[in-house]
């Protein structure tokens, strides 16, 4: 691990600059190393020798403010930590959008193949249910809102429009009308079920991380994105829906089906 002042890249210099802004930490006691796997951000492991604790630090990637609301992320991550679903959160650098958590030692990160084990899928589903029942988040953004945000960005950033865009948009609006008539079931939503965001301790305790895309949204959309990401069979989905709701019926399955299509847009 590197000490403060020994940077050799711009990314390391950026991290060191952030770390020196934390008044509660002695920069002479801090050491760091990069962690791979970040898609939109730079991730670091930081050791504070003063308290002998390690932290996971996420530095926002360039341009990510276009689609990630860092204040909403902090709120959602803090809520997850409060209910024991996520690691402890520290807001030392939240004004810069930098996220800091306890480093999760002795935890195993899931892969998509982990979800071939139905028990793993059921444990993660219980994590979803726990977060969905945790209260409220201050910003409301349903799956419908998220897609419409992307539509606006296509125009704003003068993106190349697919040849079938009008067809997609028409069918999206048909689905939107149906879903709004059925009513939205707004709860805190995770919205980012990449397998690596689920970790298990040696004793089988689940932690969920990366609540960057979390808002108050429709629970059916949140479940649909999870089911779609893991490519569950219809039979497995039906079993998971019975676990979550106590029953599975055509109304529930129809909402999941429609939302999976919307999520793919």
PDB file of C-alpha atoms in Angstrom:
ATOM      1  CA  UNK A   1       0.000   0.000   0.000  1.00  0.00           C
ATOM      2  CA  UNK A   2       1.149   3.553  -0.727  1.00  0.00           C
ATOM      3  CA  UNK A   3       1.570   6.380   1.763  1.00  0.00           C
ATOM      4  CA  UNK A   4       0.270   9.912   1.253  1.00  0.00           C
ATOM      5  CA  UNK A   5       2.749  11.849  -0.885  1.00  0.00           C
ATOM      6  CA  UNK A   6       3.992   8.870  -2.894  1.00  0.00           C
ATOM      7  CA  UNK A   7       1.533   9.103  -5.797  1.00  0.00           C
ATOM      8  CA  UNK A   8       2.745   8.265  -9.298  1.00  0.00           C
ATOM      9  CA  UNK A   9      -0.490   8.785 -11.282  1.00  0.00           C
ATOM     10  CA  UNK A  10      -3.127  11.496 -11.548  1.00  0.00           C
ATOM     11  CA  UNK A  11      -5.718   9.161 -10.017  1.00  0.00           C
ATOM     12  CA  UNK A  12      -3.507   8.557  -6.988  1.00  0.00           C
ATOM     13  CA  UNK A  13      -2.867  12.292  -6.652  1.00  0.00           C
ATOM     14  CA  UNK A  14      -6.604  12.941  -6.777  1.00  0.00           C
ATOM     15  CA  UNK A  15      -7.225  10.403  -3.991  1.00  0.00           C
ATOM     16  CA  UNK A  16      -4.441  11.850  -1.840  1.00  0.00           C
ATOM     17  CA  UNK A  17      -5.890  15.332  -2.247  1.00  0.00           C
ATOM     18  CA  UNK A  18      -9.266  14.078  -1.057  1.00  0.00           C
ATOM     19  CA  UNK A  19      -7.806  12.179   1.904  1.00  0.00           C
ATOM     20  CA  UNK A  20      -5.954  15.238   3.160  1.00  0.00           C
ATOM     21  CA  UNK A  21      -9.288  17.076   3.368  1.00  0.00           C
ATOM     22  CA  UNK A  22     -10.506  14.736   6.121  1.00  0.00           C
ATOM     23  CA  UNK A  23      -9.653  16.677   9.260  1.00  0.00           C
ATOM     24  CA  UNK A  24     -10.379  13.733  11.555  1.00  0.00           C
ATOM     25  CA  UNK A  25      -7.658  11.625   9.908  1.00  0.00           C
ATOM     26  CA  UNK A  26      -3.898  12.089  10.232  1.00  0.00           C
ATOM     27  CA  UNK A  27      -2.538  11.935   6.702  1.00  0.00           C
ATOM     28  CA  UNK A  28       0.690  10.391   8.011  1.00  0.00           C
ATOM     29  CA  UNK A  29      -1.290   7.351   9.128  1.00  0.00           C
ATOM     30  CA  UNK A  30      -3.059   6.717   5.815  1.00  0.00           C
ATOM     31  CA  UNK A  31      -2.133   4.115   3.210  1.00  0.00           C
ATOM     32  CA  UNK A  32      -3.996   3.149   0.069  1.00  0.00           C
ATOM     33  CA  UNK A  33      -4.226   0.786  -2.894  1.00  0.00           C
ATOM     34  CA  UNK A  34      -6.594   0.532  -5.860  1.00  0.00           C
ATOM     35  CA  UNK A  35      -9.419  -1.988  -6.094  1.00  0.00           C
ATOM     36  CA  UNK A  36     -10.516  -3.263  -9.484  1.00  0.00           C
ATOM     37  CA  UNK A  37     -14.079  -3.775 -10.628  1.00  0.00           C
ATOM     38  CA  UNK A  38     -15.412  -0.227 -10.722  1.00  0.00           C
ATOM     39  CA  UNK A  39     -17.425   0.456 -13.876  1.00  0.00           C
ATOM     40  CA  UNK A  40     -18.137   4.174 -13.511  1.00  0.00           C
ATOM     41  CA  UNK A  41     -15.932   5.099 -10.546  1.00  0.00           C
ATOM     42  CA  UNK A  42     -12.453   4.628  -9.116  1.00  0.00           C
ATOM     43  CA  UNK A  43     -12.391   2.397  -6.047  1.00  0.00           C
ATOM     44  CA  UNK A  44      -9.740   2.394  -3.312  1.00  0.00           C
ATOM     45  CA  UNK A  45      -8.873   0.494  -0.160  1.00  0.00           C
ATOM     46  CA  UNK A  46      -7.559   2.832   2.534  1.00  0.00           C
ATOM     47  CA  UNK A  47      -5.916   1.844   5.811  1.00  0.00           C
ATOM     48  CA  UNK A  48      -5.954   4.266   8.736  1.00  0.00           C
ATOM     49  CA  UNK A  49      -3.236   3.041  11.107  1.00  0.00           C
ATOM     50  CA  UNK A  50      -4.447   5.378  13.854  1.00  0.00           C
ATOM     51  CA  UNK A  51      -7.577   3.305  14.430  1.00  0.00           C
ATOM     52  CA  UNK A  52      -6.400   0.197  12.563  1.00  0.00           C
ATOM     53  CA  UNK A  53      -9.459   0.298  10.314  1.00  0.00           C
ATOM     54  CA  UNK A  54      -9.789  -0.129   6.570  1.00  0.00           C
ATOM     55  CA  UNK A  55     -12.197   1.783   4.396  1.00  0.00           C
ATOM     56  CA  UNK A  56     -13.639   1.426   0.920  1.00  0.00           C
ATOM     57  CA  UNK A  57     -13.515   4.762  -0.904  1.00  0.00           C
ATOM     58  CA  UNK A  58     -15.294   5.465  -4.167  1.00  0.00           C
ATOM     59  CA  UNK A  59     -14.197   8.465  -6.247  1.00  0.00           C
ATOM     60  CA  UNK A  60     -16.773   9.530  -8.875  1.00  0.00           C
ATOM     61  CA  UNK A  61     -15.802   8.974 -12.495  1.00  0.00           C
ATOM     62  CA  UNK A  62     -15.722  11.909 -14.907  1.00  0.00           C
ATOM     63  CA  UNK A  63     -19.198  12.690 -16.231  1.00  0.00           C
ATOM     64  CA  UNK A  64     -21.054  10.361 -13.855  1.00  0.00           C
ATOM     65  CA  UNK A  65     -22.962  13.306 -12.406  1.00  0.00           C
ATOM     66  CA  UNK A  66     -25.085  13.141 -15.567  1.00  0.00           C
ATOM     67  CA  UNK A  67     -26.819   9.997 -14.367  1.00  0.00           C
ATOM     68  CA  UNK A  68     -25.860   9.550 -10.694  1.00  0.00           C
ATOM     69  CA  UNK A  69     -27.289  11.770  -7.966  1.00  0.00           C
ATOM     70  CA  UNK A  70     -24.630  11.606  -5.232  1.00  0.00           C
ATOM     71  CA  UNK A  71     -26.900  13.086  -2.557  1.00  0.00           C
ATOM     72  CA  UNK A  72     -29.522  10.451  -3.299  1.00  0.00           C
ATOM     73  CA  UNK A  73     -26.797   7.804  -3.190  1.00  0.00           C
ATOM     74  CA  UNK A  74     -25.627   8.960   0.237  1.00  0.00           C
ATOM     75  CA  UNK A  75     -29.184   8.921   1.551  1.00  0.00           C
ATOM     76  CA  UNK A  76     -29.853   5.401   0.243  1.00  0.00           C
ATOM     77  CA  UNK A  77     -26.515   3.984   1.402  1.00  0.00           C
ATOM     78  CA  UNK A  78     -27.108   5.520   4.846  1.00  0.00           C
ATOM     79  CA  UNK A  79     -30.563   3.953   5.013  1.00  0.00           C
ATOM     80  CA  UNK A  80     -29.120   0.552   4.070  1.00  0.00           C
ATOM     81  CA  UNK A  81     -26.459   0.896   6.762  1.00  0.00           C
ATOM     82  CA  UNK A  82     -29.076   1.898   9.340  1.00  0.00           C
ATOM     83  CA  UNK A  83     -30.999  -1.349   8.838  1.00  0.00           C
ATOM     84  CA  UNK A  84     -27.841  -3.482   8.764  1.00  0.00           C
ATOM     85  CA  UNK A  85     -28.076  -4.253   5.059  1.00  0.00           C
ATOM     86  CA  UNK A  86     -25.118  -2.113   3.970  1.00  0.00           C
ATOM     87  CA  UNK A  87     -21.721  -1.227   5.444  1.00  0.00           C
ATOM     88  CA  UNK A  88     -21.274   1.776   7.749  1.00  0.00           C
ATOM     89  CA  UNK A  89     -21.235   5.082   5.848  1.00  0.00           C
ATOM     90  CA  UNK A  90     -18.980   8.093   6.509  1.00  0.00           C
ATOM     91  CA  UNK A  91     -19.829  11.473   4.991  1.00  0.00           C
ATOM     92  CA  UNK A  92     -16.399  13.100   5.386  1.00  0.00           C
ATOM     93  CA  UNK A  93     -16.206  13.895   1.657  1.00  0.00           C
ATOM     94  CA  UNK A  94     -19.852  13.844   0.610  1.00  0.00           C
ATOM     95  CA  UNK A  95     -19.678  17.440  -0.620  1.00  0.00           C
ATOM     96  CA  UNK A  96     -17.333  16.163  -3.354  1.00  0.00           C
ATOM     97  CA  UNK A  97     -19.475  13.117  -4.110  1.00  0.00           C
ATOM     98  CA  UNK A  98     -16.793  10.817  -2.668  1.00  0.00           C
ATOM     99  CA  UNK A  99     -18.268   7.832  -0.835  1.00  0.00           C
ATOM    100  CA  UNK A 100     -16.611   6.173   2.186  1.00  0.00           C
ATOM    101  CA  UNK A 101     -17.630   2.905   3.832  1.00  0.00           C
ATOM    102  CA  UNK A 102     -16.242   0.318   6.181  1.00  0.00           C
ATOM    103  CA  UNK A 103     -14.249  -2.213   4.177  1.00  0.00           C
ATOM    104  CA  UNK A 104     -16.079  -5.544   4.242  1.00  0.00           C
ATOM    105  CA  UNK A 105     -13.520  -8.076   5.412  1.00  0.00           C
ATOM    106  CA  UNK A 106     -14.164 -11.807   5.106  1.00  0.00           C
ATOM    107  CA  UNK A 107     -17.020 -11.332   2.665  1.00  0.00           C
ATOM    108  CA  UNK A 108     -17.401 -13.204  -0.610  1.00  0.00           C
ATOM    109  CA  UNK A 109     -18.657 -11.302  -3.641  1.00  0.00           C
ATOM    110  CA  UNK A 110     -21.376 -12.990  -5.672  1.00  0.00           C
ATOM    111  CA  UNK A 111     -21.145 -13.757  -9.380  1.00  0.00           C
ATOM    112  CA  UNK A 112     -24.043 -14.523 -11.714  1.00  0.00           C
ATOM    113  CA  UNK A 113     -23.362 -18.226 -11.233  1.00  0.00           C
ATOM    114  CA  UNK A 114     -23.974 -17.745  -7.493  1.00  0.00           C
ATOM    115  CA  UNK A 115     -27.638 -17.260  -8.328  1.00  0.00           C
ATOM    116  CA  UNK A 116     -27.910 -20.738  -9.800  1.00  0.00           C
ATOM    117  CA  UNK A 117     -28.250 -21.652  -6.122  1.00  0.00           C
ATOM    118  CA  UNK A 118     -31.873 -20.922  -5.229  1.00  0.00           C
ATOM    119  CA  UNK A 119     -30.993 -20.382  -1.565  1.00  0.00           C
ATOM    120  CA  UNK A 120     -28.691 -17.504  -2.581  1.00  0.00           C
ATOM    121  CA  UNK A 121     -31.440 -15.930  -4.680  1.00  0.00           C
ATOM    122  CA  UNK A 122     -33.891 -16.239  -1.794  1.00  0.00           C
ATOM    123  CA  UNK A 123     -31.478 -14.636   0.686  1.00  0.00           C
ATOM    124  CA  UNK A 124     -30.896 -11.699  -1.659  1.00  0.00           C
ATOM    125  CA  UNK A 125     -34.639 -11.362  -2.205  1.00  0.00           C
ATOM    126  CA  UNK A 126     -35.049 -11.064   1.568  1.00  0.00           C
ATOM    127  CA  UNK A 127     -32.494  -8.234   1.395  1.00  0.00           C
ATOM    128  CA  UNK A 128     -34.654  -6.496  -1.191  1.00  0.00           C
ATOM    129  CA  UNK A 129     -37.727  -6.944   0.972  1.00  0.00           C
ATOM    130  CA  UNK A 130     -35.886  -5.506   3.965  1.00  0.00           C
ATOM    131  CA  UNK A 131     -34.830  -2.406   2.012  1.00  0.00           C
ATOM    132  CA  UNK A 132     -38.292  -2.012   0.497  1.00  0.00           C
ATOM    133  CA  UNK A 133     -39.687  -1.925   4.034  1.00  0.00           C
ATOM    134  CA  UNK A 134     -37.111   0.500   5.445  1.00  0.00           C
ATOM    135  CA  UNK A 135     -39.091   3.721   5.187  1.00  0.00           C
ATOM    136  CA  UNK A 136     -38.822   6.394   2.506  1.00  0.00           C
ATOM    137  CA  UNK A 137     -36.222   8.082   0.321  1.00  0.00           C
ATOM    138  CA  UNK A 138     -36.682  11.762  -0.433  1.00  0.00           C
ATOM    139  CA  UNK A 139     -36.384  11.576  -4.232  1.00  0.00           C
ATOM    140  CA  UNK A 140     -39.019   9.695  -6.217  1.00  0.00           C
ATOM    141  CA  UNK A 141     -37.934   8.139  -9.528  1.00  0.00           C
ATOM    142  CA  UNK A 142     -39.793   5.162 -10.875  1.00  0.00           C
ATOM    143  CA  UNK A 143     -38.523   2.951 -13.681  1.00  0.00           C
ATOM    144  CA  UNK A 144     -40.714   5.027 -15.980  1.00  0.00           C
ATOM    145  CA  UNK A 145     -38.971   8.224 -14.835  1.00  0.00           C
ATOM    146  CA  UNK A 146     -35.541   6.672 -15.381  1.00  0.00           C
ATOM    147  CA  UNK A 147     -36.336   5.781 -18.985  1.00  0.00           C
ATOM    148  CA  UNK A 148     -37.779   9.228 -19.663  1.00  0.00           C
ATOM    149  CA  UNK A 149     -34.599  10.765 -18.233  1.00  0.00           C
ATOM    150  CA  UNK A 150     -32.614   8.782 -20.809  1.00  0.00           C
ATOM    151  CA  UNK A 151     -34.930   9.958 -23.577  1.00  0.00           C
ATOM    152  CA  UNK A 152     -34.164  13.558 -22.598  1.00  0.00           C
ATOM    153  CA  UNK A 153     -30.435  12.824 -22.541  1.00  0.00           C
ATOM    154  CA  UNK A 154     -30.594  11.480 -26.094  1.00  0.00           C
ATOM    155  CA  UNK A 155     -31.718  14.925 -27.192  1.00  0.00           C
ATOM    156  CA  UNK A 156     -29.564  16.906 -24.778  1.00  0.00           C
ATOM    157  CA  UNK A 157     -26.328  15.213 -25.841  1.00  0.00           C
ATOM    158  CA  UNK A 158     -27.310  14.885 -29.503  1.00  0.00           C
ATOM    159  CA  UNK A 159     -26.939  11.116 -29.471  1.00  0.00           C
ATOM    160  CA  UNK A 160     -27.438   8.971 -32.546  1.00  0.00           C
ATOM    161  CA  UNK A 161     -31.048   7.773 -32.501  1.00  0.00           C
ATOM    162  CA  UNK A 162     -31.711   4.085 -33.313  1.00  0.00           C
ATOM    163  CA  UNK A 163     -33.800   3.460 -36.408  1.00  0.00           C
ATOM    164  CA  UNK A 164     -36.534   1.790 -34.348  1.00  0.00           C
ATOM    165  CA  UNK A 165     -36.618   4.490 -31.675  1.00  0.00           C
ATOM    166  CA  UNK A 166     -40.137   5.725 -32.468  1.00  0.00           C
ATOM    167  CA  UNK A 167     -41.409   2.135 -32.315  1.00  0.00           C
ATOM    168  CA  UNK A 168     -39.721   1.650 -28.927  1.00  0.00           C
ATOM    169  CA  UNK A 169     -41.012   4.968 -27.615  1.00  0.00           C
ATOM    170  CA  UNK A 170     -44.576   4.214 -28.745  1.00  0.00           C
ATOM    171  CA  UNK A 171     -44.603   0.840 -26.987  1.00  0.00           C
ATOM    172  CA  UNK A 172     -42.980   2.351 -23.910  1.00  0.00           C
ATOM    173  CA  UNK A 173     -45.805   4.877 -23.696  1.00  0.00           C
ATOM    174  CA  UNK A 174     -48.391   2.096 -24.044  1.00  0.00           C
ATOM    175  CA  UNK A 175     -46.722   0.217 -21.183  1.00  0.00           C
ATOM    176  CA  UNK A 176     -46.441   3.434 -19.153  1.00  0.00           C
ATOM    177  CA  UNK A 177     -50.168   4.094 -19.441  1.00  0.00           C
ATOM    178  CA  UNK A 178     -50.990   0.552 -18.301  1.00  0.00           C
ATOM    179  CA  UNK A 179     -48.633   0.725 -15.324  1.00  0.00           C
ATOM    180  CA  UNK A 180     -49.847   4.134 -14.184  1.00  0.00           C
ATOM    181  CA  UNK A 181     -53.457   2.973 -14.345  1.00  0.00           C
ATOM    182  CA  UNK A 182     -52.544  -0.051 -12.228  1.00  0.00           C
ATOM    183  CA  UNK A 183     -50.819   2.251  -9.715  1.00  0.00           C
ATOM    184  CA  UNK A 184     -47.215   2.492  -8.558  1.00  0.00           C
ATOM    185  CA  UNK A 185     -46.120   0.861  -5.300  1.00  0.00           C
ATOM    186  CA  UNK A 186     -43.450   3.328  -4.161  1.00  0.00           C
ATOM    187  CA  UNK A 187     -40.752   2.079  -1.772  1.00  0.00           C
ATOM    188  CA  UNK A 188     -36.968   2.526  -1.404  1.00  0.00           C
ATOM    189  CA  UNK A 189     -35.507   0.729  -4.432  1.00  0.00           C
ATOM    190  CA  UNK A 190     -32.028  -0.636  -5.119  1.00  0.00           C
ATOM    191  CA  UNK A 191     -32.022  -0.506  -8.948  1.00  0.00           C
ATOM    192  CA  UNK A 192     -28.519  -1.970  -9.435  1.00  0.00           C
ATOM    193  CA  UNK A 193     -28.522  -5.777  -9.135  1.00  0.00           C
ATOM    194  CA  UNK A 194     -25.112  -6.503 -10.642  1.00  0.00           C
ATOM    195  CA  UNK A 195     -24.025  -9.737  -8.957  1.00  0.00           C
ATOM    196  CA  UNK A 196     -20.924  -8.098  -7.452  1.00  0.00           C
ATOM    197  CA  UNK A 197     -23.130  -5.782  -5.397  1.00  0.00           C
ATOM    198  CA  UNK A 198     -24.186  -8.702  -3.200  1.00  0.00           C
ATOM    199  CA  UNK A 199     -21.714 -10.039  -0.632  1.00  0.00           C
ATOM    200  CA  UNK A 200     -21.977 -12.748   2.003  1.00  0.00           C
ATOM    201  CA  UNK A 201     -19.992 -13.103   5.219  1.00  0.00           C
ATOM    202  CA  UNK A 202     -18.605 -16.443   6.344  1.00  0.00           C
ATOM    203  CA  UNK A 203     -21.666 -16.818   8.568  1.00  0.00           C
ATOM    204  CA  UNK A 204     -24.033 -16.183   5.635  1.00  0.00           C
ATOM    205  CA  UNK A 205     -24.977 -12.573   6.441  1.00  0.00           C
ATOM    206  CA  UNK A 206     -25.898 -10.562   3.332  1.00  0.00           C
ATOM    207  CA  UNK A 207     -24.561  -7.107   2.597  1.00  0.00           C
ATOM    208  CA  UNK A 208     -25.690  -5.030  -0.368  1.00  0.00           C
ATOM    209  CA  UNK A 209     -23.483  -2.237  -1.733  1.00  0.00           C
ATOM    210  CA  UNK A 210     -23.606   0.431  -4.436  1.00  0.00           C
ATOM    211  CA  UNK A 211     -26.901   2.216  -3.894  1.00  0.00           C
ATOM    212  CA  UNK A 212     -25.918   4.842  -6.483  1.00  0.00           C
ATOM    213  CA  UNK A 213     -29.086   4.389  -8.517  1.00  0.00           C
ATOM    214  CA  UNK A 214     -31.453   4.135  -5.570  1.00  0.00           C
ATOM    215  CA  UNK A 215     -34.567   6.250  -5.372  1.00  0.00           C
ATOM    216  CA  UNK A 216     -38.090   5.900  -4.072  1.00  0.00           C
ATOM    217  CA  UNK A 217     -39.492   3.781  -6.886  1.00  0.00           C
ATOM    218  CA  UNK A 218     -41.881   0.992  -7.777  1.00  0.00           C
ATOM    219  CA  UNK A 219     -41.031  -2.260  -5.986  1.00  0.00           C
ATOM    220  CA  UNK A 220     -42.194  -4.233  -9.060  1.00  0.00           C
ATOM    221  CA  UNK A 221     -39.607  -2.484 -11.239  1.00  0.00           C
ATOM    222  CA  UNK A 222     -36.887  -3.192  -8.674  1.00  0.00           C
ATOM    223  CA  UNK A 223     -37.777  -6.886  -8.613  1.00  0.00           C
ATOM    224  CA  UNK A 224     -38.046  -7.027 -12.409  1.00  0.00           C
ATOM    225  CA  UNK A 225     -34.531  -5.612 -12.868  1.00  0.00           C
ATOM    226  CA  UNK A 226     -33.177  -8.176 -10.390  1.00  0.00           C
ATOM    227  CA  UNK A 227     -34.970 -11.067 -12.101  1.00  0.00           C
ATOM    228  CA  UNK A 228     -33.869  -9.900 -15.535  1.00  0.00           C
ATOM    229  CA  UNK A 229     -30.244  -9.451 -14.502  1.00  0.00           C
ATOM    230  CA  UNK A 230     -30.066 -13.020 -13.176  1.00  0.00           C
ATOM    231  CA  UNK A 231     -31.979 -14.624 -16.084  1.00  0.00           C
ATOM    232  CA  UNK A 232     -34.181 -16.642 -13.771  1.00  0.00           C
ATOM    233  CA  UNK A 233     -36.520 -19.140 -15.374  1.00  0.00           C
ATOM    234  CA  UNK A 234     -40.274 -18.577 -15.145  1.00  0.00           C
ATOM    235  CA  UNK A 235     -40.453 -21.350 -12.559  1.00  0.00           C
ATOM    236  CA  UNK A 236     -37.793 -19.754 -10.341  1.00  0.00           C
ATOM    237  CA  UNK A 237     -39.381 -16.318 -10.683  1.00  0.00           C
ATOM    238  CA  UNK A 238     -42.723 -17.760  -9.633  1.00  0.00           C
ATOM    239  CA  UNK A 239     -41.160 -19.345  -6.546  1.00  0.00           C
ATOM    240  CA  UNK A 240     -39.397 -16.094  -5.628  1.00  0.00           C
ATOM    241  CA  UNK A 241     -42.595 -14.082  -6.067  1.00  0.00           C
ATOM    242  CA  UNK A 242     -44.422 -16.479  -3.754  1.00  0.00           C
ATOM    243  CA  UNK A 243     -41.653 -16.005  -1.194  1.00  0.00           C
ATOM    244  CA  UNK A 244     -41.790 -12.208  -1.469  1.00  0.00           C
ATOM    245  CA  UNK A 245     -45.546 -11.632  -1.677  1.00  0.00           C
ATOM    246  CA  UNK A 246     -46.879 -14.846  -0.160  1.00  0.00           C
ATOM    247  CA  UNK A 247     -48.540 -15.599  -3.503  1.00  0.00           C
ATOM    248  CA  UNK A 248     -47.984 -15.228  -7.230  1.00  0.00           C
ATOM    249  CA  UNK A 249     -50.736 -14.227  -9.625  1.00  0.00           C
ATOM    250  CA  UNK A 250     -51.172 -12.901 -13.144  1.00  0.00           C
ATOM    251  CA  UNK A 251     -51.281  -9.246 -12.037  1.00  0.00           C
ATOM    252  CA  UNK A 252     -47.927  -9.526 -10.246  1.00  0.00           C
ATOM    253  CA  UNK A 253     -46.323 -11.519 -13.062  1.00  0.00           C
ATOM    254  CA  UNK A 254     -47.643  -9.086 -15.690  1.00  0.00           C
ATOM    255  CA  UNK A 255     -46.097  -6.100 -13.928  1.00  0.00           C
ATOM    256  CA  UNK A 256     -42.753  -7.919 -13.686  1.00  0.00           C
ATOM    257  CA  UNK A 257     -42.959  -8.860 -17.386  1.00  0.00           C
ATOM    258  CA  UNK A 258     -43.679  -5.304 -18.520  1.00  0.00           C
ATOM    259  CA  UNK A 259     -41.039  -3.763 -16.260  1.00  0.00           C
ATOM    260  CA  UNK A 260     -38.360  -6.164 -17.534  1.00  0.00           C
ATOM    261  CA  UNK A 261     -39.022  -4.852 -21.039  1.00  0.00           C
ATOM    262  CA  UNK A 262     -38.891  -1.244 -19.833  1.00  0.00           C
ATOM    263  CA  UNK A 263     -35.616  -1.866 -18.008  1.00  0.00           C
ATOM    264  CA  UNK A 264     -34.045  -3.161 -21.229  1.00  0.00           C
ATOM    265  CA  UNK A 265     -34.750   0.153 -22.946  1.00  0.00           C
TER     266      UNK A 265
END
